[in-house]
mmCIF file of C-alpha atoms in Angstrom:
data_model
loop_
_atom_site.group_PDB
_atom_site.id
_atom_site.type_symbol
_atom_site.label_atom_id
_atom_site.label_comp_id
_atom_site.label_asym_id
_atom_site.label_seq_id
_atom_site.Cartn_x
_atom_site.Cartn_y
_atom_site.Cartn_z
ATOM 1 C CA MET A 1 73.458 77.772 99.660
ATOM 2 C CA ASP A 2 73.357 73.955 98.533
ATOM 3 C CA ASN A 3 72.694 74.228 94.976
ATOM 4 C CA MET A 4 70.983 78.218 94.701
ATOM 5 C CA ASP A 5 72.956 80.308 92.272
ATOM 6 C CA HIS A 6 74.697 82.514 94.451
ATOM 7 C CA MET A 7 74.592 85.145 92.001
ATOM 8 C CA GLU A 8 70.828 85.411 91.682
ATOM 9 C CA HIS A 9 71.021 85.470 95.383
ATOM 10 C CA MET A 10 73.117 88.704 95.307
ATOM 11 C CA LYS A 11 71.308 90.218 92.994
ATOM 12 C CA HIS A 12 67.735 89.849 94.951
ATOM 13 C CA MET A 13 69.282 91.471 97.935
ATOM 14 C CA ASN A 14 70.739 94.380 95.314
ATOM 15 C CA HIS A 15 67.209 95.203 94.350
ATOM 16 C CA GLY A 16 65.728 95.248 97.808
ATOM 17 C CA GLU A 17 64.402 91.997 97.676
ATOM 18 C CA ALA A 18 66.265 90.768 101.088
ATOM 19 C CA SER A 19 66.743 93.128 104.377
ATOM 20 C CA PHE A 20 70.139 93.727 105.996
ATOM 21 C CA PRO A 21 71.274 90.861 108.116
ATOM 22 C CA GLY A 22 70.000 90.732 111.570
ATOM 23 C CA PHE A 23 71.103 90.706 114.769
ATOM 24 C CA TRP A 24 71.858 86.904 114.817
ATOM 25 C CA GLU A 25 73.314 86.581 111.180
ATOM 26 C CA MET A 26 75.648 89.396 112.506
ATOM 27 C CA VAL A 27 76.685 87.692 115.488
ATOM 28 C CA ASN A 28 77.309 84.062 113.746
ATOM 29 C CA PRO A 29 76.961 82.066 116.656
ATOM 30 C CA GLY A 30 78.360 78.968 114.472
ATOM 31 C CA THR A 31 81.783 80.967 113.734
ATOM 32 C CA LEU A 32 82.173 82.381 117.394
ATOM 33 C CA LEU A 33 81.780 79.102 118.651
ATOM 34 C CA LEU A 34 84.400 77.337 116.335
ATOM 35 C CA THR A 35 86.313 80.726 117.111
ATOM 36 C CA VAL A 36 86.285 79.985 120.816
ATOM 37 C CA LEU A 37 87.297 75.980 120.395
ATOM 38 C CA PHE A 38 90.275 77.096 117.865
ATOM 39 C CA ILE A 39 91.255 79.398 121.100
ATOM 40 C CA ILE A 40 90.891 76.730 123.637
ATOM 41 C CA LEU A 41 92.973 73.967 121.336
ATOM 42 C CA TYR A 42 95.365 76.909 120.732
ATOM 43 C CA PHE A 43 96.050 76.791 124.476
ATOM 44 C CA VAL A 44 95.561 72.617 124.883
ATOM 45 C CA ALA A 45 98.211 72.505 122.583
ATOM 46 C CA VAL A 46 100.641 75.062 123.570
ATOM 47 C CA HIS A 47 100.829 73.645 127.190
ATOM 48 C CA ARG A 48 100.730 69.863 126.124
ATOM 49 C CA TRP A 49 103.726 70.565 123.790
ATOM 50 C CA SER A 50 105.685 72.238 125.741
ATOM 51 C CA LYS A 51 105.495 69.880 128.603
ATOM 52 C CA ARG A 52 106.201 66.867 126.035
ATOM 53 C CA GLU A 53 109.423 68.437 125.314
ATOM 54 C CA GLY A 54 110.248 69.910 128.323
ATOM 55 C CA SER A 55 111.275 73.418 126.876
ATOM 56 C CA GLY A 56 109.203 74.843 129.620
ATOM 57 C CA GLU A 57 106.076 76.852 128.518
ATOM 58 C CA GLU A 58 107.993 80.065 129.206
ATOM 59 C CA THR A 59 109.164 79.593 125.454
ATOM 60 C CA MET A 60 105.953 81.286 124.560
ATOM 61 C CA SER A 61 105.124 84.458 125.924
ATOM 62 C CA VAL A 62 102.406 86.645 126.362
ATOM 63 C CA LEU A 63 103.009 88.833 123.298
ATOM 64 C CA LYS A 64 102.619 85.709 121.103
ATOM 65 C CA LYS A 65 99.680 84.229 122.469
ATOM 66 C CA GLY A 66 98.354 87.263 122.380
ATOM 67 C CA ALA A 67 98.792 87.638 118.807
ATOM 68 C CA PHE A 68 97.408 84.814 118.173
ATOM 69 C CA VAL A 69 94.189 85.367 120.015
ATOM 70 C CA SER A 70 93.870 88.467 118.228
ATOM 71 C CA GLY A 71 94.483 86.714 114.795
ATOM 72 C CA ALA A 72 91.386 84.185 115.779
ATOM 73 C CA LEU A 73 89.326 87.377 117.217
ATOM 74 C CA ILE A 74 89.816 89.250 113.940
ATOM 75 C CA TYR A 75 89.204 86.631 111.701
ATOM 76 C CA TYR A 76 85.697 86.124 113.431
ATOM 77 C CA ALA A 77 85.204 89.610 113.180
ATOM 78 C CA ALA A 78 86.185 90.093 109.480
ATOM 79 C CA THR A 79 83.735 86.301 108.515
ATOM 80 C CA GLY A 80 80.955 87.311 110.829
ATOM 81 C CA PRO A 81 80.103 90.653 111.360
ATOM 82 C CA ILE A 82 81.506 92.535 108.920
ATOM 83 C CA GLY A 83 81.075 89.080 106.559
ATOM 84 C CA ALA A 84 77.604 89.911 106.779
ATOM 85 C CA PHE A 85 77.544 92.775 104.910
ATOM 86 C CA SER A 86 79.623 91.815 102.444
ATOM 87 C CA HIS A 87 77.066 90.765 99.637
ATOM 88 C CA PHE A 88 75.551 94.049 100.210
ATOM 89 C CA PHE A 89 78.315 96.872 99.923
ATOM 90 C CA PHE A 90 81.766 95.550 98.178
ATOM 91 C CA SER A 91 83.715 97.787 100.835
ATOM 92 C CA ALA A 92 82.488 95.434 102.936
ATOM 93 C CA HIS A 93 83.747 92.323 101.247
ATOM 94 C CA MET A 94 86.832 94.331 100.572
ATOM 95 C CA THR A 95 87.758 95.006 104.343
ATOM 96 C CA GLU A 96 86.939 90.831 105.108
ATOM 97 C CA MET A 97 89.124 90.166 102.496
ATOM 98 C CA SER A 98 91.973 92.476 103.521
ATOM 99 C CA LEU A 99 91.808 91.386 107.130
ATOM 100 C CA VAL A 100 91.686 87.807 106.412
ATOM 101 C CA TYR A 101 95.109 87.840 104.236
ATOM 102 C CA LEU A 102 97.337 90.617 105.099
ATOM 103 C CA VAL A 103 96.187 90.802 109.003
ATOM 104 C CA VAL A 104 95.237 86.985 110.220
ATOM 105 C CA PRO A 105 98.327 84.970 108.898
ATOM 106 C CA PRO A 106 101.131 86.898 110.534
ATOM 107 C CA LEU A 107 99.406 87.204 114.153
ATOM 108 C CA LEU A 108 98.594 83.601 113.703
ATOM 109 C CA LEU A 109 102.407 82.660 112.223
ATOM 110 C CA VAL A 110 103.664 85.153 115.202
ATOM 111 C CA GLY A 111 101.609 83.115 117.687
ATOM 112 C CA ALA A 112 102.684 79.599 116.267
ATOM 113 C CA PRO A 113 103.991 77.367 118.314
ATOM 114 C CA PRO A 114 107.256 76.469 117.288
ATOM 115 C CA THR A 115 107.633 72.496 118.508
ATOM 116 C CA LEU A 116 104.461 71.640 116.391
ATOM 117 C CA LEU A 117 105.466 73.793 113.247
ATOM 118 C CA ARG A 118 108.819 71.835 113.778
ATOM 119 C CA LYS A 119 107.079 68.824 113.394
ATOM 120 C CA LEU A 120 105.746 69.596 109.768
ATOM 121 C CA TRP A 121 109.240 70.802 108.827
ATOM 122 C CA ASN A 122 111.161 67.421 109.993
ATOM 123 C CA ASP A 123 110.295 65.384 107.281
ATOM 124 C CA SER A 124 112.763 65.912 104.426
ATOM 125 C CA ARG A 125 110.332 65.090 101.475
ATOM 126 C CA ARG A 126 107.820 67.513 103.459
ATOM 127 C CA LYS A 127 110.839 70.283 104.065
ATOM 128 C CA GLY A 128 111.640 70.386 100.228
ATOM 129 C CA ILE A 129 107.979 71.002 99.110
ATOM 130 C CA LEU A 130 107.657 73.505 102.025
ATOM 131 C CA ARG A 131 110.605 75.449 101.349
ATOM 132 C CA PHE A 132 109.813 75.729 97.787
ATOM 133 C CA VAL A 133 106.169 77.105 98.454
ATOM 134 C CA THR A 134 107.492 79.553 100.837
ATOM 135 C CA HIS A 135 110.419 80.617 98.888
ATOM 136 C CA PRO A 136 109.936 84.875 99.056
ATOM 137 C CA VAL A 137 109.715 85.147 95.033
ATOM 138 C CA ILE A 138 107.439 82.354 94.768
ATOM 139 C CA THR A 139 105.511 84.002 97.891
ATOM 140 C CA LEU A 140 105.785 87.599 96.418
ATOM 141 C CA LEU A 141 104.638 86.652 92.648
ATOM 142 C CA THR A 142 102.095 83.943 93.607
ATOM 143 C CA PHE A 143 99.608 86.056 96.587
ATOM 144 C CA ASN A 144 99.948 88.847 94.521
ATOM 145 C CA GLY A 145 99.167 87.750 90.711
ATOM 146 C CA LEU A 146 96.377 85.858 92.137
ATOM 147 C CA ILE A 147 94.789 89.063 94.358
ATOM 148 C CA SER A 148 95.100 91.033 91.014
ATOM 149 C CA LEU A 149 93.563 87.857 89.010
ATOM 150 C CA TYR A 150 90.831 87.618 91.375
ATOM 151 C CA HIS A 151 89.370 91.208 91.070
ATOM 152 C CA LEU A 152 89.387 90.900 87.141
ATOM 153 C CA PRO A 153 85.664 91.830 86.570
ATOM 154 C CA VAL A 154 85.012 88.605 84.520
ATOM 155 C CA VAL A 155 86.896 86.112 87.498
ATOM 156 C CA PHE A 156 85.686 87.641 90.083
ATOM 157 C CA ASP A 157 81.682 87.565 89.343
ATOM 158 C CA THR A 158 82.499 83.944 88.317
ATOM 159 C CA ILE A 159 83.645 83.146 91.768
ATOM 160 C CA MET A 160 80.603 85.075 93.195
ATOM 161 C CA SER A 161 78.467 82.863 90.887
ATOM 162 C CA ARG A 162 78.532 79.635 92.892
ATOM 163 C CA MET A 163 79.303 79.488 96.951
ATOM 164 C CA TRP A 164 81.633 76.338 95.903
ATOM 165 C CA TRP A 165 83.737 78.617 93.837
ATOM 166 C CA MET A 166 84.026 81.419 96.745
ATOM 167 C CA GLU A 167 84.817 78.729 99.175
ATOM 168 C CA LEU A 168 87.112 77.228 97.038
ATOM 169 C CA SER A 169 89.129 80.878 96.452
ATOM 170 C CA HIS A 170 88.739 81.604 100.216
ATOM 171 C CA VAL A 171 90.973 78.488 100.525
ATOM 172 C CA ILE A 172 93.341 78.794 97.886
ATOM 173 C CA LEU A 173 93.927 82.941 98.664
ATOM 174 C CA MET A 174 94.129 82.066 102.162
ATOM 175 C CA MET A 175 96.987 79.184 101.671
ATOM 176 C CA CYS A 176 99.041 81.904 99.523
ATOM 177 C CA ALA A 177 98.690 84.432 102.748
ATOM 178 C CA PHE A 178 100.051 82.677 104.594
ATOM 179 C CA MET A 179 102.954 81.326 102.340
ATOM 180 C CA MET A 180 103.505 85.082 101.558
ATOM 181 C CA TRP A 181 103.630 86.214 105.270
ATOM 182 C CA TRP A 182 106.522 82.983 106.244
ATOM 183 C CA PRO A 183 109.544 84.832 104.996
ATOM 184 C CA LEU A 184 108.767 87.750 107.321
ATOM 185 C CA VAL A 185 107.808 86.331 110.374
ATOM 186 C CA CYS A 186 109.267 83.196 109.929
ATOM 187 C CA PRO A 187 108.451 81.472 113.463
ATOM 188 C CA LEU A 188 111.185 79.316 113.231
ATOM 189 C CA PRO A 189 114.356 80.833 113.387
ATOM 190 C CA GLU A 190 116.409 77.824 111.414
ATOM 191 C CA GLU A 191 114.240 78.293 108.631
ATOM 192 C CA ASP A 192 114.188 82.561 108.763
ATOM 193 C CA ARG A 193 116.415 83.090 104.737
ATOM 194 C CA LEU A 194 115.780 87.020 104.777
ATOM 195 C CA SER A 195 118.154 88.910 107.188
ATOM 196 C CA PRO A 196 116.587 92.245 108.019
ATOM 197 C CA LEU A 197 117.459 94.294 105.299
ATOM 198 C CA GLN A 198 115.956 91.934 102.896
ATOM 199 C CA LYS A 199 112.931 91.737 104.671
ATOM 200 C CA LEU A 200 112.580 95.416 104.303
ATOM 201 C CA GLY A 201 112.957 94.967 100.478
ATOM 202 C CA TYR A 202 110.480 92.360 100.776
ATOM 203 C CA ILE A 203 107.639 94.566 102.216
ATOM 204 C CA PHE A 204 108.492 97.324 99.882
ATOM 205 C CA ALA A 205 107.995 94.863 96.805
ATOM 206 C CA ASP A 206 104.664 93.492 98.026
ATOM 207 C CA GLY A 207 103.452 96.606 98.378
ATOM 208 C CA VAL A 208 104.210 97.955 95.160
ATOM 209 C CA LEU A 209 102.689 94.408 93.436
ATOM 210 C CA LEU A 210 99.201 94.976 95.436
ATOM 211 C CA THR A 211 99.216 98.615 94.296
ATOM 212 C CA PRO A 212 97.586 98.142 91.011
ATOM 213 C CA ALA A 213 94.574 95.852 92.273
ATOM 214 C CA CYS A 214 94.303 99.085 94.359
ATOM 215 C CA ALA A 215 94.234 101.830 92.422
ATOM 216 C CA PHE A 216 92.008 99.568 90.034
ATOM 217 C CA LEU A 217 89.253 99.790 92.083
ATOM 218 C CA ALA A 218 89.954 103.239 93.693
ATOM 219 C CA PHE A 219 90.380 105.251 90.695
ATOM 220 C CA SER A 220 87.581 102.910 88.327
ATOM 221 C CA SER A 221 84.994 105.689 86.562
ATOM 222 C CA ALA A 222 82.228 102.911 86.420
ATOM 223 C CA LEU A 223 80.964 99.457 88.106
ATOM 224 C CA LEU A 224 82.629 96.468 87.414
ATOM 225 C CA TYR A 225 81.226 93.769 88.782
ATOM 226 C CA ASP A 226 77.616 92.410 88.249
ATOM 227 C CA SER A 227 77.512 91.426 91.712
ATOM 228 C CA PHE A 228 77.793 94.544 93.230
ATOM 229 C CA GLN A 229 75.102 96.689 90.805
ATOM 230 C CA GLY A 230 73.450 98.240 93.950
ATOM 231 C CA GLY A 231 69.687 98.137 95.325
ATOM 232 C CA ALA A 232 67.293 100.067 96.870
ATOM 233 C CA LEU A 233 68.847 99.338 100.414
ATOM 234 C CA THR A 234 72.102 99.459 99.389
ATOM 235 C CA THR A 235 72.500 102.728 97.094
ATOM 236 C CA ALA A 236 70.184 104.641 99.963
ATOM 237 C CA ILE A 237 73.287 104.561 102.119
ATOM 238 C CA MET A 238 76.098 105.017 99.196
ATOM 239 C CA PRO A 239 76.388 105.044 95.640
ATOM 240 C CA PRO A 240 77.660 101.956 94.251
ATOM 241 C CA LEU A 241 80.386 103.527 92.532
ATOM 242 C CA GLU A 242 81.536 105.226 95.784
ATOM 243 C CA ASP A 243 81.049 101.786 97.468
ATOM 244 C CA GLN A 244 83.577 100.158 95.030
ATOM 245 C CA LYS A 245 85.929 103.107 95.050
ATOM 246 C CA LEU A 246 85.821 102.855 98.905
ATOM 247 C CA GLY A 247 86.954 99.378 98.458
ATOM 248 C CA GLY A 248 90.037 100.066 96.398
ATOM 249 C CA VAL A 249 90.705 102.770 99.603
ATOM 250 C CA VAL A 250 89.897 100.824 102.183
ATOM 251 C CA MET A 251 91.840 97.507 100.919
ATOM 252 C CA LYS A 252 95.043 100.028 100.420
ATOM 253 C CA ILE A 253 95.120 101.230 103.901
ATOM 254 C CA ILE A 254 94.781 97.958 105.682
ATOM 255 C CA GLN A 255 97.753 96.688 103.694
ATOM 256 C CA GLU A 256 99.349 100.229 104.122
ATOM 257 C CA LEU A 257 98.766 99.453 108.363
ATOM 258 C CA ALA A 258 99.668 95.826 107.742
ATOM 259 C CA TYR A 259 102.809 96.150 105.999
ATOM 260 C CA GLY A 260 104.064 99.266 108.037
ATOM 261 C CA SER A 261 103.446 97.007 111.494
ATOM 262 C CA VAL A 262 105.655 94.566 110.453
ATOM 263 C CA LEU A 263 108.034 97.083 108.801
ATOM 264 C CA ALA A 264 107.994 98.453 112.663
ATOM 265 C CA TYR A 265 108.430 95.415 114.028
ATOM 266 C CA THR A 266 111.448 93.823 111.759
ATOM 267 C CA PHE A 267 113.235 97.088 111.862
ATOM 268 C CA PHE A 268 113.371 97.236 115.859
ATOM 269 C CA GLY A 269 114.067 93.713 116.112
ATOM 270 C CA TRP A 270 116.885 94.812 114.292
ATOM 271 C CA VAL A 271 117.895 97.489 115.819
ATOM 272 C CA ARG A 272 117.706 95.344 119.018
ATOM 273 C CA LYS A 273 119.617 92.392 117.472
ATOM 274 C CA GLN A 274 122.424 94.640 116.583
ATOM 275 C CA ARG A 275 122.214 96.361 120.135
ATOM 276 C CA GLN A 276 122.779 93.267 121.532
ATOM 277 C CA GLN A 277 125.940 92.008 119.346
ATOM 278 C CA ASP A 278 127.551 95.624 120.900
ATOM 279 C CA GLU A 279 126.855 94.910 123.938
ATOM 280 C CA GLU A 280 128.048 91.050 123.806
ATOM 281 C CA GLU A 281 130.658 92.097 122.043
ATOM 282 C CA LEU A 282 132.193 95.081 124.412
ATOM 283 C CA VAL A 283 131.564 93.030 127.472
ATOM 284 C CA ALA A 284 133.850 90.039 125.453
ATOM 285 C CA ARG A 285 136.646 92.967 125.118
ATOM 286 C CA ARG A 286 136.667 93.840 128.713
ATOM 287 C CA GLN A 287 136.663 90.625 129.625
ATOM 288 C CA LYS A 288 140.089 90.164 127.140
ATOM 289 C CA SER A 289 141.559 93.250 128.628
ATOM 290 C CA ILE A 290 140.779 91.998 132.764
ATOM 291 C CA HIS A 291 142.758 88.543 131.410
ATOM 292 C CA GLN A 292 145.089 90.569 129.620
ATOM 293 C CA GLN A 293 145.863 92.875 132.613
ATOM 294 C CA GLU A 294 146.086 89.672 134.962
ATOM 295 C CA ASN A 295 148.528 87.633 132.656
ATOM 296 C CA ASP A 296 150.585 90.784 132.457
ATOM 297 C CA LYS A 297 150.862 90.982 136.528
ATOM 298 C CA ILE A 298 151.510 87.336 136.519
ATOM 299 C CA LEU A 299 154.708 87.194 134.157
ATOM 300 C CA PRO A 300 157.061 89.933 135.820
ATOM 301 C CA SER A 301 156.174 88.025 139.042
ATOM 302 C CA PHE A 302 157.580 84.983 137.827
ATOM 303 C CA ASN A 303 160.117 86.017 135.844
ATOM 304 C CA HIS A 304 161.786 87.118 139.316
#
């Protein structure tokens, strides 16, 4: 938006001086093109790295590739069609935020090529920094603390007053979101420091820490943000206060769906791993029993 004051722009829209976004604003061809290129580069990278390492492309399952592509497409939907309405409706803004920070990062991490990630972690100095910023306690406090800080009215309106503040806050929150999700869906088994039971506790703590921000919005009896005071266009569709409350509810629903999905993924992965271990132990006991029986048969004949 160049040097134009973003707050004034939003006030103009809220007072009916701008119309809702048109078709091409919702489609956002630039973001769509970047998303398609991002997906193409991903498949090229997966193919080249798997061949270079000689590990075979089968190490990246269809499920993981699908997760990555889904993450990229959801990011486009959030910042494109949904984002086009985020300057008019607070609920659209919260939908965009929730998808970008609570849904996209775990999908991209699940589908990220392990070989490529190991290149980032192999350097000893870089590894020390990465292990620190992805420590479960650090990630929990940083992400949820910044999300709560972001929704304080004075902070929120300050960020919304300038486009570059919005962009900077988006980059910081996106980095913190990836940090927060890393301990849960770590794509590198050797760096997966949490046990399945600890991951369940991590998800529970994450949900508890994010709840105050959702409740703050959903149960407020007054408009909190100057950026979304409502105008002729928006008020005709939904009263600003109801829009604000809806934003808090939407964030909580998406949070529960995202955390619930990862909770189920973690739990069933744990059950599957335990079942596999039990089967391996059963096979080992059977083999030991067979060897023992064979030895028992050999010893009498040897004695004779």
